[in-house]
């Protein structure tokens, strides 16, 4: 029978997911309005005039993608320059040095691509100005870019016999002004109420009970945390990330962090169903997301509850809950315990946010497999905008495979899927593992990699594999234990971030453009309905099988073999 603590843990999971599901409808309706309303408010019209853009321009997918990439490149360059000249900028009483060229490239690429991987510790490396003008700014534009891309993508799938998928600048401006900024402002007020600092002061000096003077780093933390989670960004104002009491002071903020990460990725399913006038289709995709999420949550929670069997012969009882001292509590905050830690780790890698409230390197082998596997699949809710696009990638692959099995031209949303679209789909699918496995293989062949590892054996391999998986999936969380602040890792992980962002996003914009130009075909007796529980099951099956076949050998060398060694009592 389940213990009282386990029932309480499951109740927490159910409550959080129930709130998320309720918000799906509320926010989904607003996102639909955001992407379909023909009117522009005064602030938006002023922004268009300032930027010199025509909001009435109808963009093809090529034009849409080109504007997206070039604007991101310009903003990445701006962020890079700020980080490189930080020591020349006024206002930092702590006189923190500028970042090196390779670290600045890594950081700028990271926050532009919504990855937010940090090869540095925030409070010791960045001034408050850099935290706001470079990091928070890039977090805002990267999240807005992802949401705008989702708008163009969904619009393309909903249209017939047209060559345009909307206007990137309109989608970008509306996403920022009508959703991300207002939501972040309101959440920042809640966070300040809960005790997060929000100040331009660099530090405060306190005298401890022992009479020692202690320097406490401060800054605009609350505003940082809001866009960090609502925009599925990740990263940390402090090196300890969401385990730091200033970033995550209470159980309420911990819960709001998780809800914020799931907020927009989950609501996009409802918005999509509304835009294509097939509400059931949106719920089908939401169900696919939720099924995969629950499977991974169950795995990590059960693994962390079971603990490490190597400690049992030593008389350590790990069968009870974290509140009574059991389970694997290594690397976890006692105030969050196993349940909140497991939920947070699942959410942050499902929504590709990268915020952490524990050290993932200290998870059990199967517990550590969960965040790696979710990032490898990159289809469990996913990051803002791109996660939904990735799921559609596999949805198209699913109808293609089913169509081939029954000898019928595959159809998706009333459009025939032909060779051109499938080439783009396969490019998007293959770019992800090519980056992860390719860069991991190169790093494992580099003799200098050994100097960056804190562990040998399969756990050390997992550290390297996790780094490139996190970078390519634009997640940004770190397994911990790997010193990635070297020219080699900064450069290669930076390139992995760029590949993971644009080599998967741009081909799917092309798919949207091709489908938008195609005429609708009437459904026939052989048409596979994509708005049924059967299709949701097929979709999950294809995601798991394709991901498993692609990444299982790498996982076998890391967390799987580590788990088997643990069961046999072997250490390394």
Steps between C-alpha positions, in 0.01 A plus 500: 500500500614854438622691802348827609794697366472339156130582485589858587765505227259371237241751615752778437564369148128478424428850629780659297400319180132582558580870533712480186213337310259772611743769386527330160151617410535853639837575346428301184209730420718806552779365279245426229380859517859623499577321172170562321391853596527742204529809721824659624506707816676836528813355660536244224450758225764722658743207512443424132574861408811500720630182337400617153300186423171456320257300716284428195779320314414139423806282551580169339670243721836598349449867579363417845797277580756747363365784715498271804862392453640842413326675792623229737852537363497875561378454857756228565775736383372771734502260792850383411633856492350586841661193657836577340516861624336447839807621690485833313136562584420714804290406798660178622649566844629143512708558182426162342713420195374466145449153358763344274422477126407130510289537815324810365422314176363207698291724725361715216415192292346335805260778593413588140394142428288466816755252636645697792788265559744667738869417507539766769350585838261794465565691822879487469523563124234752398415851612139600557515692174612190308237290675234741372631641171652177369350200679143608581474677164610191307269280708211723399577501128578127482169410664317747277671356193388148588141609561492705180636205301223283643248761388630501144521122497144446625367764263665321210340169594159665530503668158417374152635598158713791620871572502525705818509390864454845651734779603789421734520852645132500586522159667816602687365834621166363609657204679720737696251777576181300546630196684858473620550848646163523681530146639858565613406828667218343701711201599789725606270673749401162643864397526594820681213435740646154562839643588706517180733799478432762233758774534779671311731468800786263428535360850428536870731434794357320802652406834442137591427368851869413529590862430636433151420751225343324200451640152162413345461550125176669395344627180183500286425135573118500487480646148767252390308204640171587332615496138738219588208265569210644301728514195636147565845651513680363804836623615554651840568841648704302753718196437269286716208584269154422637655324800614843625262648760500836320386335175260256662418605856175315574294193400263739322776641278616145427148414384464822300834429330368164379165636389674786318720258308202293384269797444557597136621165355182328623267785396632496143320170443164666572593803289589273210170315520318833500695640205436199279137479622559148632494527878528123547827506309652733756388280790643195323842661488465614861422141599812376319710753690342405832537124454873529434542744789323268748712206390824685563375649828410153625845368412701774670279513808510123556876489441570779748259352757676163475837659561839335462508128591873523573409687818260233630773264633634798695176516696355802318122471467393652167150357482329797663425843362742788496321660792595202719852470367460237227562495127785658311542847652849565366519830312147601599361780711343358816227764480386361163556131560482220247153575363552868417851426372382219274215712367729798441764291319231350277337834425821689428627245247154433355447870433869539406542776755820399676421650837594255778423477869734204555822359359408255225838330529390375843186330371495122490603358160138448387404833652778665299387319187167686508627855434745372236234294323243781503748737341596237243137451401439878517128432470370499858330843498831652388614860504277797426379461142763256377378215719163502327669526161713196586189299586343589165822378339437156645126521429578541130750214521231287664240557228768437238599165651137394546419608145788293364384195696149511354612603152332841503639850450531640852283796598528748784231758582335443163821547299699233319851446636744455215872451448597867535353537847648171615848615399461805722357286781788255486753784494347636820491155662856403403665832588420445870683166554776595259591796718468311831681183402750665268627755751495243782716265292747778422519602866562141609793479259659818638767425764425834667147384585636286783621816673144636503341191654445452871395136453632215291317205348137515382417794726776705338365408157154610614644838595628556146190353335275715719689818406452459125146369541412802712662736250344349188156470661530867601440396860803641680491295819828347608563153634764657726847359539623616158723806470365631171672839520779413258552626144410158359177453695394864471539488122354157429206533740433845352489348151274220628257761633483680167456175308232378739304823465512588134562169318179363650289819498562622144416170323167487682419858397560373148252218565241754616559708186462199270183378674350851496533510121335162453130446434291308747379154405175345625529226757435147376446156651877445520580832665673463836336729752764685697260617772440169677650313797631244250707763321624641831622149587663456159668838533646418842611161367683654203670762720621235745606250233684748279663662802582162651656362185704817458625557852482163677865408426618827655271458801627143540854631539391749765207478743385148405834330559547711813167369630599139427833553675318641802276194519803270498671700772774631271641851538736702285 
